[in-house]
Short mmCIF file of C-alpha atoms in Angstrom, two decimals:
data_model
loop_
_atom_site.label_atom_id
_atom_site.label_comp_id
_atom_site.label_asym_id
_atom_site.label_seq_id
_atom_site.Cartn_x
_atom_site.Cartn_y
_atom_site.Cartn_z
CA MET B 24 -10.02 47.60 24.50
CA ALA B 25 -11.72 46.28 22.03
CA PRO B 26 -10.59 43.00 19.46
CA ALA B 27 -9.16 43.89 16.17
CA SER B 28 -11.65 43.44 13.55
CA PRO B 29 -10.56 41.24 10.51
CA PRO B 30 -9.43 42.62 7.41
CA PRO B 31 -12.12 42.72 4.82
CA PHE B 32 -12.63 39.83 2.54
CA ASP B 33 -11.31 39.94 -1.16
CA PRO B 34 -11.88 37.34 -3.38
CA ARG B 35 -9.60 38.16 -5.82
CA GLY B 36 -6.50 37.57 -3.21
CA PHE B 37 -7.12 33.28 -3.62
CA THR B 38 -5.21 32.13 -6.37
CA ARG B 39 -5.03 28.54 -5.05
CA PRO B 40 -7.02 26.04 -3.19
CA ALA B 41 -6.64 25.49 0.38
CA PRO B 42 -4.28 22.62 1.21
CA VAL B 43 -7.02 20.85 3.37
CA LEU B 44 -8.85 20.10 -0.07
CA LEU B 45 -5.87 18.11 -1.14
CA ARG B 46 -5.96 15.99 1.80
CA ASP B 47 -9.71 15.76 1.32
CA TYR B 48 -9.24 14.36 -2.44
CA THR B 49 -6.66 12.08 -1.12
CA LEU B 50 -9.14 10.23 1.48
CA VAL B 51 -11.49 9.74 -1.02
CA SER B 52 -9.18 8.64 -3.54
CA LEU B 53 -7.64 6.10 -1.15
CA ALA B 54 -11.53 5.18 -0.03
CA ALA B 55 -12.38 4.45 -3.61
CA LEU B 56 -9.22 2.74 -4.48
CA ALA B 57 -10.36 0.47 -1.75
CA ALA B 58 -13.82 -0.18 -2.92
CA PHE B 59 -12.91 -0.43 -6.60
CA PRO B 60 -13.13 -4.16 -7.11
CA ILE B 61 -16.87 -3.97 -5.76
CA ALA B 62 -17.81 -0.98 -7.26
CA TRP B 63 -16.49 -2.52 -10.89
CA LEU B 64 -18.48 -5.80 -10.36
CA VAL B 65 -21.63 -3.96 -9.44
CA SER B 66 -21.39 -1.85 -12.74
CA PHE B 67 -20.43 -4.79 -14.53
CA PHE B 68 -23.29 -6.67 -13.86
CA ARG B 69 -25.49 -3.86 -14.24
CA TYR B 70 -23.79 -3.56 -17.86
CA GLU B 71 -24.11 -6.88 -18.56
CA THR B 72 -27.67 -7.37 -17.46
CA LEU B 73 -28.95 -4.37 -18.89
CA LYS B 74 -31.55 -4.83 -21.67
CA TYR B 75 -33.79 -2.12 -23.97
CA SER B 76 -37.02 -2.66 -25.64
CA PHE B 77 -38.71 -0.47 -27.80
CA GLY B 78 -42.29 -1.57 -28.26
CA GLU B 79 -45.12 0.27 -30.08
CA ASP B 80 -46.55 2.28 -26.89
CA GLY B 81 -43.08 2.92 -25.41
CA VAL B 82 -39.43 1.80 -24.53
CA SER B 83 -38.93 -0.53 -21.68
CA MET B 84 -35.60 -1.36 -19.68
CA SER B 85 -34.34 -3.97 -17.25
CA TRP B 86 -31.52 -4.31 -15.25
CA GLY B 87 -30.32 -6.52 -11.99
CA ILE B 88 -29.47 -9.97 -10.80
CA LEU B 89 -30.35 -10.04 -7.20
CA PHE B 90 -32.54 -6.98 -7.26
CA ARG B 91 -34.59 -7.21 -11.04
CA ARG B 92 -35.70 -3.07 -11.70
CA GLU B 93 -37.70 -2.62 -14.75
CA ILE B 94 -38.92 0.72 -16.11
CA HIS B 95 -41.50 0.97 -18.83
CA LEU B 96 -41.78 4.69 -20.34
CA THR B 97 -44.44 5.59 -22.70
CA TYR B 98 -43.46 7.87 -25.88
CA ARG B 99 -46.03 10.13 -24.37
CA ARG B 100 -44.33 11.21 -21.77
CA ILE B 101 -40.98 11.78 -23.58
CA GLN B 102 -40.53 15.43 -24.29
CA ASP B 103 -36.91 16.11 -25.20
CA ILE B 104 -33.84 13.52 -27.04
CA HIS B 105 -30.78 14.73 -27.47
CA VAL B 106 -28.34 13.19 -29.73
CA THR B 107 -24.79 13.42 -30.21
CA ARG B 108 -22.84 11.84 -32.92
CA VAL B 109 -19.06 11.32 -33.10
#
C-alpha cells in the first residue's frame, strides 16, 4: 500500500502566521533589549561625531571616535536627489 499523498497546497487557507514566528520575534526582542545600551551608545556617538561639508567640488562626510571614517562624494557622481518636506 502506497503512503497517502499530502493534500494540495492552498495559500488561501492561511489567515494567521505560524506560532513559531511569534517565538522568534520574542527571542529577537529579548536579545535587542539586552544589547540596547550598547546599540544606543554606538548610535549616539555616531550622531554626535557626524559632520557634513559642502565644498566647490562635492560633499564630504565624516564620523567616528575610535575608527574615524571619511567619505567624499563629487557632485558629478550624484544622479538623483529625493526631498521630502514635512
